[in-house]
mmCIF file of C-alpha atoms and ligand atoms in Angstrom:
data_model
loop_
_atom_site.group_PDB
_atom_site.id
_atom_site.type_symbol
_atom_site.label_atom_id
_atom_site.label_comp_id
_atom_site.label_asym_id
_atom_site.label_seq_id
_atom_site.Cartn_x
_atom_site.Cartn_y
_atom_site.Cartn_z
ATOM 1 C CA MET A 1 139.913 75.430 210.564
ATOM 2 C CA ASN A 2 142.672 73.793 212.097
ATOM 3 C CA TYR A 3 146.229 74.667 212.442
ATOM 4 C CA PRO A 4 149.417 73.355 213.298
ATOM 5 C CA PHE A 5 150.095 73.393 216.872
ATOM 6 C CA GLU A 6 146.389 74.825 217.541
ATOM 7 C CA ASN A 7 146.352 75.817 220.969
ATOM 8 C CA LYS A 8 142.319 74.824 221.273
ATOM 9 C CA LYS A 9 142.180 75.293 225.491
ATOM 10 C CA ASP A 10 142.930 78.711 225.216
ATOM 11 C CA GLN A 11 140.487 79.533 222.234
ATOM 12 C CA LYS A 12 138.451 81.492 224.503
ATOM 13 C CA LEU A 13 140.521 84.249 224.612
ATOM 14 C CA SER A 14 140.287 85.162 220.780
ATOM 15 C CA PHE A 15 137.763 87.462 220.051
ATOM 16 C CA SER A 16 138.359 88.643 216.913
ATOM 17 C CA ASN A 17 136.444 86.543 214.099
ATOM 18 C CA ILE A 18 139.231 86.944 211.310
ATOM 19 C CA SER A 19 140.095 84.061 209.729
ATOM 20 C CA HIS A 20 142.706 83.015 206.961
ATOM 21 C CA SER A 21 139.367 82.673 204.609
ATOM 22 C CA ASN A 22 139.004 86.478 205.095
ATOM 23 C CA LEU A 23 142.009 87.474 203.812
ATOM 24 C CA ARG A 24 142.219 86.121 200.188
ATOM 25 C CA ALA A 25 141.963 88.023 197.524
ATOM 26 C CA ASP A 26 138.397 88.076 196.506
ATOM 27 C CA CYS A 27 138.912 89.480 192.714
ATOM 28 C CA ASP A 28 134.778 89.176 192.256
ATOM 29 C CA ASN A 29 134.330 91.843 194.458
ATOM 30 C CA CYS A 30 137.501 94.121 193.846
ATOM 31 C CA PHE A 31 138.005 96.808 190.826
ATOM 32 C CA GLY A 32 141.363 95.578 189.893
ATOM 33 C CA PHE A 33 142.929 97.876 192.637
ATOM 34 C CA CYS A 34 146.129 95.226 192.429
ATOM 35 C CA CYS A 35 146.528 95.731 188.397
ATOM 36 C CA VAL A 36 145.981 99.748 188.698
ATOM 37 C CA ALA A 37 147.184 101.144 191.986
ATOM 38 C CA LEU A 38 150.788 99.768 192.194
ATOM 39 C CA TYR A 39 153.810 100.235 189.875
ATOM 40 C CA PHE A 40 155.871 97.611 187.716
ATOM 41 C CA SER A 41 157.932 96.425 185.579
ATOM 42 C CA ALA A 42 158.258 93.681 182.920
ATOM 43 C CA SER A 43 161.792 92.503 184.258
ATOM 44 C CA GLU A 44 159.827 91.651 187.606
ATOM 45 C CA GLY A 45 157.290 89.249 185.476
ATOM 46 C CA PHE A 46 154.377 91.746 184.978
ATOM 47 C CA PRO A 47 153.181 92.315 181.262
ATOM 48 C CA ALA A 48 154.986 96.324 180.621
ATOM 49 C CA ASN A 49 156.372 99.196 182.922
ATOM 50 C CA LYS A 50 154.028 101.211 184.125
ATOM 51 C CA ASP A 51 153.147 103.740 186.539
ATOM 52 C CA ALA A 52 151.612 103.439 190.033
ATOM 53 C CA GLY A 53 147.833 104.618 189.418
ATOM 54 C CA THR A 54 148.053 103.537 185.292
ATOM 55 C CA PRO A 55 145.677 101.114 184.557
ATOM 56 C CA CYS A 56 147.669 97.441 183.491
ATOM 57 C CA ILE A 57 146.942 97.025 179.410
ATOM 58 C CA ASN A 58 145.741 93.545 180.210
ATOM 59 C CA LEU A 59 142.747 94.977 182.551
ATOM 60 C CA GLN A 60 139.393 94.702 180.938
ATOM 61 C CA SER A 61 136.400 97.167 181.757
ATOM 62 C CA ASP A 62 134.980 95.023 183.941
ATOM 63 C CA PHE A 63 137.675 94.638 186.216
ATOM 64 C CA ARG A 64 138.842 91.010 185.324
ATOM 65 C CA CYS A 65 142.646 90.320 183.591
ATOM 66 C CA LYS A 66 142.030 89.321 180.060
ATOM 67 C CA VAL A 67 145.067 87.054 180.272
ATOM 68 C CA HIS A 68 144.087 85.735 183.590
ATOM 69 C CA LYS A 69 143.990 81.710 182.447
ATOM 70 C CA ASP A 70 147.482 82.454 180.721
ATOM 71 C CA LEU A 71 149.908 84.235 183.186
ATOM 72 C CA ARG A 72 151.888 81.357 183.870
ATOM 73 C CA LYS A 73 152.257 80.453 180.160
ATOM 74 C CA LEU A 74 153.141 84.252 179.762
ATOM 75 C CA GLY A 75 155.866 84.249 182.178
ATOM 76 C CA LEU A 76 154.215 87.225 184.441
ATOM 77 C CA LYS A 77 155.782 85.477 187.712
ATOM 78 C CA GLY A 78 154.963 88.995 189.235
ATOM 79 C CA CYS A 79 151.030 88.601 188.680
ATOM 80 C CA ILE A 80 151.266 84.963 190.267
ATOM 81 C CA ALA A 81 152.858 85.828 193.359
ATOM 82 C CA TYR A 82 151.600 89.315 193.958
ATOM 83 C CA ASP A 83 148.373 88.459 196.956
ATOM 84 C CA CYS A 84 146.558 91.196 198.517
ATOM 85 C CA PHE A 85 145.675 89.620 201.463
ATOM 86 C CA GLY A 86 141.849 90.398 200.753
ATOM 87 C CA ALA A 87 142.717 93.986 200.953
ATOM 88 C CA GLY A 88 141.033 94.749 197.567
ATOM 89 C CA GLN A 89 137.922 93.962 198.480
ATOM 90 C CA LYS A 90 138.132 95.555 201.958
ATOM 91 C CA VAL A 91 138.570 98.612 200.047
ATOM 92 C CA ALA A 92 136.408 98.268 197.537
ATOM 93 C CA GLN A 93 133.300 97.298 199.421
ATOM 94 C CA VAL A 94 133.908 98.821 202.636
ATOM 95 C CA THR A 95 135.963 101.491 202.515
ATOM 96 C CA TYR A 96 134.354 103.138 199.298
ATOM 97 C CA ASN A 97 131.235 101.080 199.560
ATOM 98 C CA GLY A 98 131.222 99.548 196.107
ATOM 99 C CA HIS A 99 132.016 102.767 194.415
ATOM 100 C CA ASP A 100 134.615 101.893 191.883
ATOM 101 C CA TRP A 101 137.534 104.134 190.577
ATOM 102 C CA ARG A 102 136.615 104.478 187.008
ATOM 103 C CA GLU A 103 133.080 105.876 188.350
ATOM 104 C CA ASP A 104 134.524 108.381 190.641
ATOM 105 C CA PRO A 105 138.016 109.613 188.828
ATOM 106 C CA GLU A 106 138.076 112.257 191.395
ATOM 107 C CA THR A 107 138.535 109.772 193.816
ATOM 108 C CA ALA A 108 140.395 107.190 192.469
ATOM 109 C CA GLN A 109 144.075 108.739 193.225
ATOM 110 C CA GLN A 110 142.874 108.230 196.873
ATOM 111 C CA MET A 111 141.279 104.859 196.574
ATOM 112 C CA TYR A 112 144.919 103.619 195.086
ATOM 113 C CA GLU A 113 146.889 104.911 198.069
ATOM 114 C CA VAL A 114 144.139 103.853 200.736
ATOM 115 C CA PHE A 115 144.836 99.910 198.811
ATOM 116 C CA LEU A 116 148.366 100.103 199.419
ATOM 117 C CA ILE A 117 147.730 101.308 203.150
ATOM 118 C CA MET A 118 144.914 98.479 203.184
ATOM 119 C CA HIS A 119 146.988 95.977 201.960
ATOM 120 C CA GLN A 120 149.718 96.170 204.604
ATOM 121 C CA ILE A 121 146.878 96.362 207.524
ATOM 122 C CA HIS A 122 145.910 92.924 205.513
ATOM 123 C CA GLU A 123 149.410 91.197 205.898
ATOM 124 C CA MET A 124 149.679 92.004 209.086
ATOM 125 C CA LEU A 125 146.462 90.421 210.054
ATOM 126 C CA TRP A 126 147.507 86.884 207.814
ATOM 127 C CA TYR A 127 150.615 87.006 209.932
ATOM 128 C CA LEU A 128 148.782 87.603 213.300
ATOM 129 C CA THR A 129 146.333 85.376 212.864
ATOM 130 C CA GLU A 130 148.909 82.399 212.378
ATOM 131 C CA ALA A 131 150.494 83.420 215.317
ATOM 132 C CA LEU A 132 147.758 83.547 217.273
ATOM 133 C CA ARG A 133 146.754 79.522 216.160
ATOM 134 C CA LEU A 134 150.537 78.331 217.262
ATOM 135 C CA GLU A 135 150.782 76.278 220.635
ATOM 136 C CA PRO A 136 154.088 77.916 221.600
ATOM 137 C CA VAL A 137 152.678 81.390 221.927
ATOM 138 C CA ARG A 138 150.923 80.679 224.975
ATOM 139 C CA ASN A 139 152.734 83.238 227.008
ATOM 140 C CA ILE A 140 152.318 86.378 224.191
ATOM 141 C CA GLN A 141 148.829 85.074 223.408
ATOM 142 C CA ASP A 142 146.641 87.722 225.068
ATOM 143 C CA ASN A 143 149.358 90.448 223.370
ATOM 144 C CA LEU A 144 148.974 88.565 220.215
ATOM 145 C CA ASN A 145 144.992 88.849 220.103
ATOM 146 C CA SER A 146 144.935 92.502 221.370
ATOM 147 C CA MET A 147 146.936 93.411 218.521
ATOM 148 C CA LEU A 148 145.154 91.251 216.153
ATOM 149 C CA ILE A 149 142.187 93.550 217.189
ATOM 150 C CA GLU A 150 143.692 96.872 216.835
ATOM 151 C CA THR A 151 144.530 95.767 213.605
ATOM 152 C CA GLU A 152 141.540 94.384 212.643
ATOM 153 C CA LYS A 153 140.009 97.938 213.748
ATOM 154 C CA LEU A 154 142.119 100.024 211.709
ATOM 155 C CA THR A 155 140.537 98.224 208.353
ATOM 156 C CA LEU A 156 137.335 100.064 209.425
ATOM 157 C CA LEU A 157 138.331 103.685 209.167
ATOM 158 C CA SER A 158 137.209 105.836 206.785
ATOM 159 C CA ALA A 159 139.616 106.602 203.999
ATOM 160 C CA ASP A 160 141.005 110.115 205.486
ATOM 161 C CA SER A 161 141.648 108.354 208.559
ATOM 162 C CA LEU A 162 143.862 105.747 206.793
ATOM 163 C CA LEU A 163 145.165 107.739 205.058
ATOM 164 C CA GLU A 164 146.536 109.737 208.107
ATOM 165 C CA LEU A 165 147.576 106.547 209.879
ATOM 166 C CA ASP A 166 150.794 106.053 211.110
ATOM 167 C CA ILE A 167 151.146 102.579 209.595
ATOM 168 C CA THR A 168 155.042 102.077 209.911
ATOM 169 C CA SER A 169 155.032 102.863 213.639
ATOM 170 C CA HIS A 170 152.040 99.996 213.803
ATOM 171 C CA ARG A 171 153.717 97.762 211.688
ATOM 172 C CA PHE A 172 156.947 98.139 214.054
ATOM 173 C CA LYS A 173 154.939 97.041 216.760
ATOM 174 C CA VAL A 174 153.225 94.055 214.847
ATOM 175 C CA ASN A 175 156.969 93.417 213.951
ATOM 176 C CA ALA A 176 158.162 92.961 217.264
ATOM 177 C CA LEU A 177 155.020 90.351 218.406
ATOM 178 C CA LEU A 178 155.878 88.352 215.090
ATOM 179 C CA LYS A 179 159.714 88.326 216.004
ATOM 180 C CA GLN A 180 158.822 86.735 219.414
ATOM 181 C CA THR A 181 156.295 84.333 217.843
ATOM 182 C CA SER A 182 159.146 83.265 215.083
ATOM 183 C CA GLU A 183 161.573 82.688 218.338
ATOM 184 C CA LEU A 184 159.302 80.768 220.569
ATOM 185 C CA VAL A 185 158.328 78.148 217.426
ATOM 186 C CA ARG A 186 161.949 78.130 216.253
ATOM 187 C CA ASN A 187 162.927 77.560 219.721
ATOM 188 C CA LYS A 188 160.897 73.945 219.576
ATOM 189 C CA PHE A 189 161.944 73.124 216.461
ATOM 190 C CA HIS A 190 165.908 73.752 217.104
ATOM 191 C CA GLY A 191 165.308 71.796 220.115
ATOM 192 C CA GLY A 192 165.427 67.914 220.374
ATOM 193 C CA GLN A 193 166.104 67.644 216.645
ATOM 194 C CA LYS A 194 169.569 65.420 215.987
ATOM 195 C CA THR A 195 171.331 66.755 212.858
ATOM 196 C CA SER A 196 171.553 63.283 210.709
ATOM 197 C CA SER A 197 174.221 62.168 208.377
ATOM 198 C CA LYS A 198 172.480 63.790 206.092
ATOM 199 C CA HIS A 199 172.628 66.944 207.168
ATOM 200 C CA GLN A 200 175.679 67.721 208.272
ATOM 201 C CA LYS A 201 176.174 71.348 207.246
ATOM 202 C CA THR A 202 175.035 74.060 208.876
ATOM 203 C CA LEU A 203 173.025 77.456 207.165
ATOM 204 C CA SER A 204 176.053 79.842 206.000
ATOM 205 C CA ARG A 205 175.532 83.774 207.538
ATOM 206 C CA GLY A 206 173.706 85.942 204.820
ATOM 207 C CA ARG A 207 170.639 86.169 203.064
ATOM 208 C CA ASP A 208 171.433 85.084 199.454
ATOM 209 C CA PHE A 209 170.793 81.724 198.729
ATOM 210 C CA ILE A 210 170.165 82.214 195.437
ATOM 211 C CA GLY A 211 170.076 79.050 193.180
ATOM 212 C CA LYS A 212 171.991 77.322 196.009
ATOM 213 C CA ASP A 213 171.896 73.422 197.002
ATOM 214 C CA LEU A 214 170.249 73.486 200.281
ATOM 215 C CA THR A 215 169.407 69.631 200.765
ATOM 216 C CA LYS A 216 172.656 68.953 203.088
ATOM 217 C CA ILE A 217 171.751 71.391 205.867
ATOM 218 C CA ASN A 218 169.019 70.722 208.325
ATOM 219 C CA LEU A 219 166.963 73.758 208.193
ATOM 220 C CA ARG A 220 164.338 72.990 210.811
ATOM 221 C CA GLY A 221 163.840 76.131 213.038
ATOM 222 C CA GLU A 222 165.954 78.326 210.651
ATOM 223 C CA ASN A 223 165.015 81.825 210.359
ATOM 224 C CA LEU A 224 164.956 82.182 206.800
ATOM 225 C CA SER A 225 162.894 85.802 206.684
ATOM 226 C CA GLY A 226 163.736 87.951 203.996
ATOM 227 C CA THR A 227 166.111 85.544 202.442
ATOM 228 C CA TYR A 228 166.746 85.188 198.580
ATOM 229 C CA LEU A 229 165.777 81.654 197.845
ATOM 230 C CA ILE A 230 165.093 82.215 194.252
ATOM 231 C CA ALA A 231 165.828 78.585 192.188
ATOM 232 C CA ALA A 232 167.202 77.246 195.750
ATOM 233 C CA ASN A 233 167.240 73.570 195.882
ATOM 234 C CA LEU A 234 164.731 72.331 198.780
ATOM 235 C CA ARG A 235 164.144 69.488 197.401
ATOM 236 C CA GLY A 236 162.594 67.066 199.976
ATOM 237 C CA MET A 237 163.421 69.332 203.044
ATOM 238 C CA ASP A 238 161.875 69.216 206.205
ATOM 239 C CA LEU A 239 160.897 72.807 207.277
ATOM 240 C CA SER A 240 158.955 72.379 210.689
ATOM 241 C CA GLY A 241 159.389 75.568 212.494
ATOM 242 C CA THR A 242 161.130 77.387 209.871
ATOM 243 C CA ASP A 243 160.339 81.151 209.835
ATOM 244 C CA LEU A 244 159.908 82.047 206.173
ATOM 245 C CA ILE A 245 158.301 85.678 206.581
ATOM 246 C CA GLY A 246 158.923 87.457 203.205
ATOM 247 C CA ALA A 247 161.530 84.983 201.531
ATOM 248 C CA ASP A 248 161.763 85.249 198.244
ATOM 249 C CA LEU A 249 160.714 81.572 196.682
ATOM 250 C CA ARG A 250 160.584 82.317 193.317
ATOM 251 C CA ASP A 251 160.989 79.061 191.096
ATOM 252 C CA SER A 252 162.540 77.399 194.554
ATOM 253 C CA ASP A 253 162.565 73.957 194.187
ATOM 254 C CA LEU A 254 159.770 72.373 196.711
ATOM 255 C CA ARG A 255 158.826 68.854 195.453
ATOM 256 C CA GLY A 256 158.066 66.578 198.084
ATOM 257 C CA ALA A 257 159.877 69.737 201.303
ATOM 258 C CA ASN A 258 157.505 69.071 204.172
ATOM 259 C CA LEU A 259 156.206 73.065 204.728
ATOM 260 C CA THR A 260 153.277 71.559 207.153
ATOM 261 C CA ASN A 261 154.814 73.681 210.296
ATOM 262 C CA SER A 262 157.011 76.165 209.036
ATOM 263 C CA ILE A 263 155.350 79.665 209.782
ATOM 264 C CA PHE A 264 154.613 82.923 207.780
ATOM 265 C CA LEU A 265 154.146 81.325 204.498
ATOM 266 C CA THR A 266 151.571 82.980 202.417
ATOM 267 C CA GLN A 267 150.041 81.887 199.601
ATOM 268 C CA GLY A 268 152.062 84.187 196.934
ATOM 269 C CA GLN A 269 155.054 82.972 197.971
ATOM 270 C CA ILE A 270 154.020 79.012 197.528
ATOM 271 C CA ASN A 271 152.820 80.578 193.716
ATOM 272 C CA ALA A 272 155.289 81.626 192.662
ATOM 273 C CA ALA A 273 157.874 78.177 193.645
ATOM 274 C CA LYS A 274 157.452 74.853 192.036
ATOM 275 C CA GLY A 275 156.040 72.263 194.081
ATOM 276 C CA ASP A 276 154.793 68.906 193.593
ATOM 277 C CA SER A 277 151.684 66.303 194.801
ATOM 278 C CA GLU A 278 154.500 65.462 197.224
ATOM 279 C CA THR A 279 154.949 68.806 198.695
ATOM 280 C CA LYS A 280 152.886 68.895 202.044
ATOM 281 C CA LEU A 281 151.601 72.488 203.015
ATOM 282 C CA PRO A 282 149.981 74.425 205.809
ATOM 283 C CA MET A 283 146.340 73.945 205.945
ATOM 284 C CA SER A 284 145.712 77.780 205.261
ATOM 285 C CA LEU A 285 147.490 77.550 201.733
ATOM 286 C CA SER A 286 146.025 75.832 198.710
ATOM 287 C CA ARG A 287 148.061 73.733 196.354
ATOM 288 C CA PRO A 288 148.731 75.974 193.068
ATOM 289 C CA SER A 289 147.121 74.052 189.931
ATOM 290 C CA HIS A 290 150.403 74.439 188.034
ATOM 291 C CA TRP A 291 152.448 72.391 190.465
ATOM 292 C CA SER A 292 153.373 68.982 188.745
ATOM 293 C CA LYS A 293 151.667 65.607 189.450
HETATM 294 S S1 SF4 B 1 148.639 90.874 183.714
HETATM 295 FE FE1 SF4 B 1 146.214 90.415 184.404
HETATM 296 S S2 SF4 B 1 146.818 90.077 186.820
HETATM 297 FE FE2 SF4 B 1 148.879 91.149 186.053
HETATM 298 S S3 SF4 B 1 148.513 93.069 186.450
HETATM 299 FE FE3 SF4 B 1 148.009 92.541 184.151
HETATM 300 S S4 SF4 B 1 145.274 93.015 184.495
HETATM 301 FE FE4 SF4 B 1 146.740 92.140 186.213
#
């Protein structure tokens, strides 16, 4: 798979075999962990309020979702937006070697806790994999590569070791590298861009852009990490070099937007947004089937 700004010359520095294709949910090889392990509420777009460790009312005995084809029709946006980054199948097939929580109820609670940790590890792998392939990070590529390998090794730990892991301090180290990556990429796009008369305004401070029309603002190379872009108008925007890590894109209007060279976007964010056939996506992401033609 090719990535924007892919640094082909230095590929010999990459020793990890991991790619974004290993970090996609494979529900056929999972035991519905996301539909059991998580706490969720109806107000966040899930079918009903439920405690962590309680199976969703729609989870069948074969670990499939009874309403999978109708998630959008039923307004289950929480389910649509959730992305396990492949953590589910890793826990099911590697950590527990194919044993599921129904056949082993005594271990079930431990499995759910392990899944939540594995989810964090796989999410970090997703971002590190992307960072490593971005051309502006040449100077920190070795550090990113070492961190990717170190993080990948964590996925092979036993359940007991995963539960003892200091995931917060590992995430802290990963975040520092991702922040450096973001700055390097955003500087590249902030640089030689002239602001057109169409984009005279600058982004106000803060993180809350819910329902805002941002189409008059130059967002190239902006840091939109962790912002609330729920139902924001981003129609036709050029989001090259824009950092979208953790941004809440539920119902944001991405019709005709160019996200090809945006950074740290995930499939879950895209699934929750509105787009069309004119929306340009990074190569690692798929166009949601519900997007308008
Ligand atoms: S509705 Fe389906 S996808 Fe959503 S939590 Fe329940 S079983 Fe999982």
